Short mmCIF file of C-alpha atoms in Angstrom, two decimals:
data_model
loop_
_atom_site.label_atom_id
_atom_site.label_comp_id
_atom_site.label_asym_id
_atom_site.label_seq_id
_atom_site.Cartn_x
_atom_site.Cartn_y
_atom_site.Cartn_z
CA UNK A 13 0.00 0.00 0.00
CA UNK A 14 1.57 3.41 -0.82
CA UNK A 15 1.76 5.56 2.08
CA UNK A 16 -0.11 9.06 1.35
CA UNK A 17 2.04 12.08 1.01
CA UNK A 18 0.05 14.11 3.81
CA UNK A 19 -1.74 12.95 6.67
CA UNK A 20 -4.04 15.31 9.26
CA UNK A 21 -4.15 12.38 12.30
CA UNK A 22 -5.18 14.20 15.13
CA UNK A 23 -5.78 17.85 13.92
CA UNK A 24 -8.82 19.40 13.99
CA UNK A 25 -9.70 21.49 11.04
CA UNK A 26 -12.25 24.47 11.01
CA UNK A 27 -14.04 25.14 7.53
CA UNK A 28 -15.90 28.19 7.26
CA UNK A 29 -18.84 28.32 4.41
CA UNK A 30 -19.34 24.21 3.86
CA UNK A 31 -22.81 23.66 3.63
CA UNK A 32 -23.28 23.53 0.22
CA UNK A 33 -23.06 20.14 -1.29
CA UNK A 34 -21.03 21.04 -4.42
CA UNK A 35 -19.05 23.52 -2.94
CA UNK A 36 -15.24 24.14 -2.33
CA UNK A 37 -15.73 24.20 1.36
CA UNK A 38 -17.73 20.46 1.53
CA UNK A 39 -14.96 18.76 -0.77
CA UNK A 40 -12.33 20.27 1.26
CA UNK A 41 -13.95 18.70 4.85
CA UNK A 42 -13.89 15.20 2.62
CA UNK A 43 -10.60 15.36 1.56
CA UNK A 44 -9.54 16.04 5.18
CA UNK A 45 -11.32 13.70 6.79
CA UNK A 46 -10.60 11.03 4.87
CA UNK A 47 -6.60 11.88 5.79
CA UNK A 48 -7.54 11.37 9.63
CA UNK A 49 -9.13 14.99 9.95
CA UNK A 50 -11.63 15.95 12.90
CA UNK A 51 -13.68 18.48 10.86
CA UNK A 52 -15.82 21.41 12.19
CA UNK A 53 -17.69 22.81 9.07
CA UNK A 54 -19.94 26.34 9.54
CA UNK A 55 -22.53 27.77 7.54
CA UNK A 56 -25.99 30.29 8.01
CA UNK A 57 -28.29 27.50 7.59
CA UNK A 58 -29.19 23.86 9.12
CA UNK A 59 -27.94 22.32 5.86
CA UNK A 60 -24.70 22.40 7.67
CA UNK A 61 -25.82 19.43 9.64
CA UNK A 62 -26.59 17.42 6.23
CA UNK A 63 -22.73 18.24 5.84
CA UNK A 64 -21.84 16.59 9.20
CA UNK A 65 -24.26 13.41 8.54
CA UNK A 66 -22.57 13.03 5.22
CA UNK A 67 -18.88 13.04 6.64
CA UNK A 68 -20.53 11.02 9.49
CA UNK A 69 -21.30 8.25 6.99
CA UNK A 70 -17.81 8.64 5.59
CA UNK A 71 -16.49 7.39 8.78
CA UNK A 72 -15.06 11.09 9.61
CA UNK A 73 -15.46 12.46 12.89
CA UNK A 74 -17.18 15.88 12.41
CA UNK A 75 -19.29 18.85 14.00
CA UNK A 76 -21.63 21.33 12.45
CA UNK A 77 -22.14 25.02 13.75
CA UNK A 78 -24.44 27.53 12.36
CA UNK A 79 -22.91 31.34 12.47
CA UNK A 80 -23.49 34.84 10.73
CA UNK A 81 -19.49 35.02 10.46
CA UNK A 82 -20.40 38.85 9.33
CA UNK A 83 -21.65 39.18 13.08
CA UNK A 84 -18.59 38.70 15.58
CA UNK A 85 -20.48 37.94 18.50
CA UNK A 86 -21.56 34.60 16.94
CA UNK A 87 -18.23 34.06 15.06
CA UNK A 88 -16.57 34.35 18.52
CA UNK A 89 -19.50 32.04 20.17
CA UNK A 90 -18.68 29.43 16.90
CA UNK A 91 -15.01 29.75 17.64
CA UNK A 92 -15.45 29.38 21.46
CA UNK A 93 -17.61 25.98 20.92
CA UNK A 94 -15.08 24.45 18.27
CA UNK A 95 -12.34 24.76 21.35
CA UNK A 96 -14.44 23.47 23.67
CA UNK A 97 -16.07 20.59 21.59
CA UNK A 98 -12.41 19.08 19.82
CA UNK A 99 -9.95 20.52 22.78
CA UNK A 100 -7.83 22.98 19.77
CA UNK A 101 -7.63 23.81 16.47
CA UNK A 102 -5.16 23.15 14.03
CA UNK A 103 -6.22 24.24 10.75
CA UNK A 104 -8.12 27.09 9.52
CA UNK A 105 -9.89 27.21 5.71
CA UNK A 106 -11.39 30.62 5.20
CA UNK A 107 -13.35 29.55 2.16
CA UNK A 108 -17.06 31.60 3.36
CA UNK A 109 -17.85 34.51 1.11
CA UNK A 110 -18.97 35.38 -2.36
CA UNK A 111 -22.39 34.62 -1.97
CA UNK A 112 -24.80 33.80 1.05
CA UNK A 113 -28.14 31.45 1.28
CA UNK A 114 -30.96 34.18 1.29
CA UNK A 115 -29.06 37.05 -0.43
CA UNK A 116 -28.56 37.97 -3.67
CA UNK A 117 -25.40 39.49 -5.17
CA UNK A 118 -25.56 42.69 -6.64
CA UNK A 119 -23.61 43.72 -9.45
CA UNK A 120 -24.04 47.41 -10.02
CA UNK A 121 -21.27 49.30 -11.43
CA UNK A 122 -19.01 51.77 -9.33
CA UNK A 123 -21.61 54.38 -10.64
CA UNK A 124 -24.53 53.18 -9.31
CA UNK A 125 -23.71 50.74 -6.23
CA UNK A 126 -25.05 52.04 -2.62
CA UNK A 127 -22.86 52.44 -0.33
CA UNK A 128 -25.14 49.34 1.40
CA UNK A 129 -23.96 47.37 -1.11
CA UNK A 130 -20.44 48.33 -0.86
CA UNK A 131 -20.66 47.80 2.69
CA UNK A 132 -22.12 44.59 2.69
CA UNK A 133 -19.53 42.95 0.12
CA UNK A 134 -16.56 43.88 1.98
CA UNK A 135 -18.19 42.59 5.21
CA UNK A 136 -18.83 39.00 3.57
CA UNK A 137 -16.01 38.73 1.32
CA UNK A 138 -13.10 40.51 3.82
CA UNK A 139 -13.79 41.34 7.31
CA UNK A 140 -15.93 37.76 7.49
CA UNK A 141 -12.45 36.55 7.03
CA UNK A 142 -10.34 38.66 9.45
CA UNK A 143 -13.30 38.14 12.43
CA UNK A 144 -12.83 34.33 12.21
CA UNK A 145 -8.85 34.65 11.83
CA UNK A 146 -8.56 36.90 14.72
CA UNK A 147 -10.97 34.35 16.85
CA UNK A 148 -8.89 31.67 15.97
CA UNK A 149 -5.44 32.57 16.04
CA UNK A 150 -4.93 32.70 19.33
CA UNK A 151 -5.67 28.91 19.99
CA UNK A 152 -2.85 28.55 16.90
CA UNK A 153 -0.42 30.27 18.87
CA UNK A 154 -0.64 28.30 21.77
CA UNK A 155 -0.49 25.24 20.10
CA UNK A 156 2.84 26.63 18.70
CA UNK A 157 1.23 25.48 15.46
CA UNK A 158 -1.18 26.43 12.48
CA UNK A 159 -2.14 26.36 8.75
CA UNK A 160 -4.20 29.28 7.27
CA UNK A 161 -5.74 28.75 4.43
CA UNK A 162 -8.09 31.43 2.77
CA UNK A 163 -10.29 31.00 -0.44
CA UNK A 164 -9.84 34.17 -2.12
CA UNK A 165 -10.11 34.48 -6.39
CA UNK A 166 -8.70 35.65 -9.49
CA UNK A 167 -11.10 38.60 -8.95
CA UNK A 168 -9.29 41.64 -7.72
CA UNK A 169 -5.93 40.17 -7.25
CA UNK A 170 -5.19 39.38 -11.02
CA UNK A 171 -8.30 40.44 -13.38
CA UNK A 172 -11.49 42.02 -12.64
CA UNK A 173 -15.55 42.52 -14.28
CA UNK A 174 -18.00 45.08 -14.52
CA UNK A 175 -19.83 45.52 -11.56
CA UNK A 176 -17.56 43.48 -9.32
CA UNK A 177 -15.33 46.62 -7.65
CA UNK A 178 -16.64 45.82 -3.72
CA UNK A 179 -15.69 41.89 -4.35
CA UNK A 180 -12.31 42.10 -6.16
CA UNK A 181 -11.62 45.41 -3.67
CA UNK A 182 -12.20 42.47 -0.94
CA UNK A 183 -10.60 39.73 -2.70
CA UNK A 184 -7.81 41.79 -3.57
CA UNK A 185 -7.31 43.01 0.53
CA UNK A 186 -7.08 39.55 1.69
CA UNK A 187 -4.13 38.51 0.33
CA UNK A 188 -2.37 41.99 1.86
CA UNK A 189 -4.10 41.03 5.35
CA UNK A 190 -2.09 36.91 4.86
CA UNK A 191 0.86 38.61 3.92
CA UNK A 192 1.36 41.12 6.91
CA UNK A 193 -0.36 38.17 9.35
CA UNK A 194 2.14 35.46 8.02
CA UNK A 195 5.08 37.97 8.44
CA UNK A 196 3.86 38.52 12.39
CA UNK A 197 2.62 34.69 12.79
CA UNK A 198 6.00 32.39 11.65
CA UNK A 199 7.84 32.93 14.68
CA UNK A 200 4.99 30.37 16.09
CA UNK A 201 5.06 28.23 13.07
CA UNK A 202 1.88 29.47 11.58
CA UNK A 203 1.76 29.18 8.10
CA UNK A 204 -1.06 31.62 5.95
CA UNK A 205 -1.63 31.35 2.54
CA UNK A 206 -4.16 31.90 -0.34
CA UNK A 207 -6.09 29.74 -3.27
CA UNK A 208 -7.45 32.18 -6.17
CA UNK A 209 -9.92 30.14 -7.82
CA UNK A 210 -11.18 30.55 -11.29
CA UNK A 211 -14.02 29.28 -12.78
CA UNK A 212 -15.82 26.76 -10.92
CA UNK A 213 -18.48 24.21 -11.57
CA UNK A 214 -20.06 24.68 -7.89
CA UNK A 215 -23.77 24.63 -7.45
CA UNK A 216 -23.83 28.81 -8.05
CA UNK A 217 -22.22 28.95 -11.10
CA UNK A 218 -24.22 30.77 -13.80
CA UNK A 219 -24.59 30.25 -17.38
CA UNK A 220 -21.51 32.96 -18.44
CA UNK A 221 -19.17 31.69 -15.98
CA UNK A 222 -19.88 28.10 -17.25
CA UNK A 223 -19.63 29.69 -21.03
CA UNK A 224 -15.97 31.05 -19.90
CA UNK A 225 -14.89 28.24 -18.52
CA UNK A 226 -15.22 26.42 -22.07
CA UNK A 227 -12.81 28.97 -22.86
CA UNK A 228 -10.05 28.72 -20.83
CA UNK A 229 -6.94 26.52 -21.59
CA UNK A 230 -8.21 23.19 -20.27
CA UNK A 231 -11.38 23.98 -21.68
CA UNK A 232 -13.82 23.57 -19.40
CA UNK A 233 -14.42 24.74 -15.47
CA UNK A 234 -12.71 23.11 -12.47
CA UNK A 235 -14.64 21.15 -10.09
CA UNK A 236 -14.60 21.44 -6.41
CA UNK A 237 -12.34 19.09 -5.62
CA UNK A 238 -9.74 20.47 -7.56
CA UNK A 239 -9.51 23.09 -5.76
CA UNK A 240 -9.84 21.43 -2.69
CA UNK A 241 -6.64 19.25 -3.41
CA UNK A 242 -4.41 22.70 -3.54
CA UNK A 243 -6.47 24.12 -0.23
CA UNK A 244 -5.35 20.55 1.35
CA UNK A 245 -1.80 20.84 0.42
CA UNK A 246 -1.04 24.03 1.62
CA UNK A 247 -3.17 23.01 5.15
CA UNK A 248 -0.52 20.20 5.52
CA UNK A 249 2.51 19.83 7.40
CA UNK A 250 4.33 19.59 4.47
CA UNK A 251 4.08 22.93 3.44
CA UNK A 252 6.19 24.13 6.49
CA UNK A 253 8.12 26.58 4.41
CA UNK A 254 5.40 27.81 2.19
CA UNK A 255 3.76 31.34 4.01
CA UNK A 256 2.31 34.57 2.31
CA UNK A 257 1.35 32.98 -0.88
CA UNK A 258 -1.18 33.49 -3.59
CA UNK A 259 -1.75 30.19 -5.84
CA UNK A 260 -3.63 30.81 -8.59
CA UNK A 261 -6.01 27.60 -9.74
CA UNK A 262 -7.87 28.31 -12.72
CA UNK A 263 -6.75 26.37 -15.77
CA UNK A 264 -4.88 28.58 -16.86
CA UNK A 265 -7.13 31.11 -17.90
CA UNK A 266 -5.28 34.41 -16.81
CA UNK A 267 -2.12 33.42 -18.49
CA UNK A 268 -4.05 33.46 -21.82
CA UNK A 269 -3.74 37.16 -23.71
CA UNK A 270 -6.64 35.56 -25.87
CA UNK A 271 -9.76 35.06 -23.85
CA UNK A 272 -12.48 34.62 -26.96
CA UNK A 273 -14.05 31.54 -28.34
CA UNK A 274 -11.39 29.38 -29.35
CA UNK A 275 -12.13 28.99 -32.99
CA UNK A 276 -11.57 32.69 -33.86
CA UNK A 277 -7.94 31.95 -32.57
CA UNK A 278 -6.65 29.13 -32.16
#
């Protein structure tokens, strides 16, 4: 039997936005598990506990919480509970964000976009990220030990669209928040680093996003799981000397200069 390259025996790992059943966050949980993982998964609805029976049937330990992580009373009341339900927590995947059960997004462009709006994006796609972090971090410097993982895209970082200013404004911030935070957090052999997804053939995925994913270089979208393979890698102990980073997972779409339907070109 070959031995598997990374293990998470005894680790508990916290996933933030996993209660959709074709999303990044739910394939990451499974991944981890099934390498010895305890797995504390969080979303805003009770479909998180469909999550946990799921894993549960897997044969992986795991624990369902239901938090507004935009609210940081009840991120620090989901945080609190983790501790005191698995003892610690080793691993942290910031993958909650984009869009939320309930809510639609809105796409207005810079000129027309409420300052609501604006408000509300940041709060879901950034500060949603630094209330959990800074709940959690503290339990990773005890330990003397932690993996930061956070979910953020291609959008703001590397490319942008109409209409999506507030999301790649907060998509862009979080990977200057990991940098500074993996600068202060090494010392205690903390580890933070970022996935920029692509296109992805989740369960939100619209019709244009699956059209441009037939036009990137692999030709077609990534699914979950994909994704979820890189977010497990840089969780693991493995990638001790890896901190700060931004890996980009998209097929290869933002090295392309040529972004139009593929008989026109190539």
């Amino acid at each position: 039997m070959v031995q598997s390259f990374v293990n998470f025996e005894g680790q508990v790992c916290l996933i933030t936005g996993a209660g959709s059943p074709a999303g990044i966050g739910f394939s990451t949980a499974k991944i981890l598990g099934n390498l010895g993982a305890k797995i504390a998964l969080t979303a805003t609805t009770d479909r998180i506990f469909d999550r946990v029976r799921e894993l549960e049937a897997l044969g992986i330990t795991a624990k369902g919480y239901i938090a507004d992580l935009m609210d940081r009373g009840q991120t620090a009341d989901m945080v609190g509970q983790v501790v005191e339900d698995f003892g610690e927590i080793h691993v942290l995947i910031n993958n909650a964000g984009m869009v939320q059960v309930g809510q639609e997004e809105d796409f207005s462009e810079m000129l027309n976009i409420t300052y609501e709006s604006w408000d509300i994006s940041i709060n879901r796609n950034l500060t949603l990220c630094f209330n959990v972090t800074k709940e959690v971090l503290p339990c990773l410097v005890k330990g003397n030990y932690g993996r930061i993982v956070n979910v953020s895209s291609v959008t703001g970082p590397i490319v942008s669209n109409p209409g999506e200013a507030a999301y790649s404004a907060a998509k862009a911030a979080i990977i200057g928040m990991s940098r500074a935070l993996a600068i202060e957090s090494g010392i205690h052999n903390i580890t933070v680093n970022n996935i920029l997804p692509g296109w992805i053939e989740t369960a939100s995925q619209t019709e244009a996003e699956a059209a441009a994913g037939l036009n990137t270089p692999m030709k077609r979208s990534a699914k979950p799981e994909e994704v979820a393979n890189a977010i497990v890698f840089l969780a693991s102990k493995e990638a001790s000397y890896i901190t700060g980073e931004a890996l980009v997972v998209d097929g290869g779409n933002t090295i392309q200069e040529y972004k139009g339907p593929s008989d026109l070109y190539y």
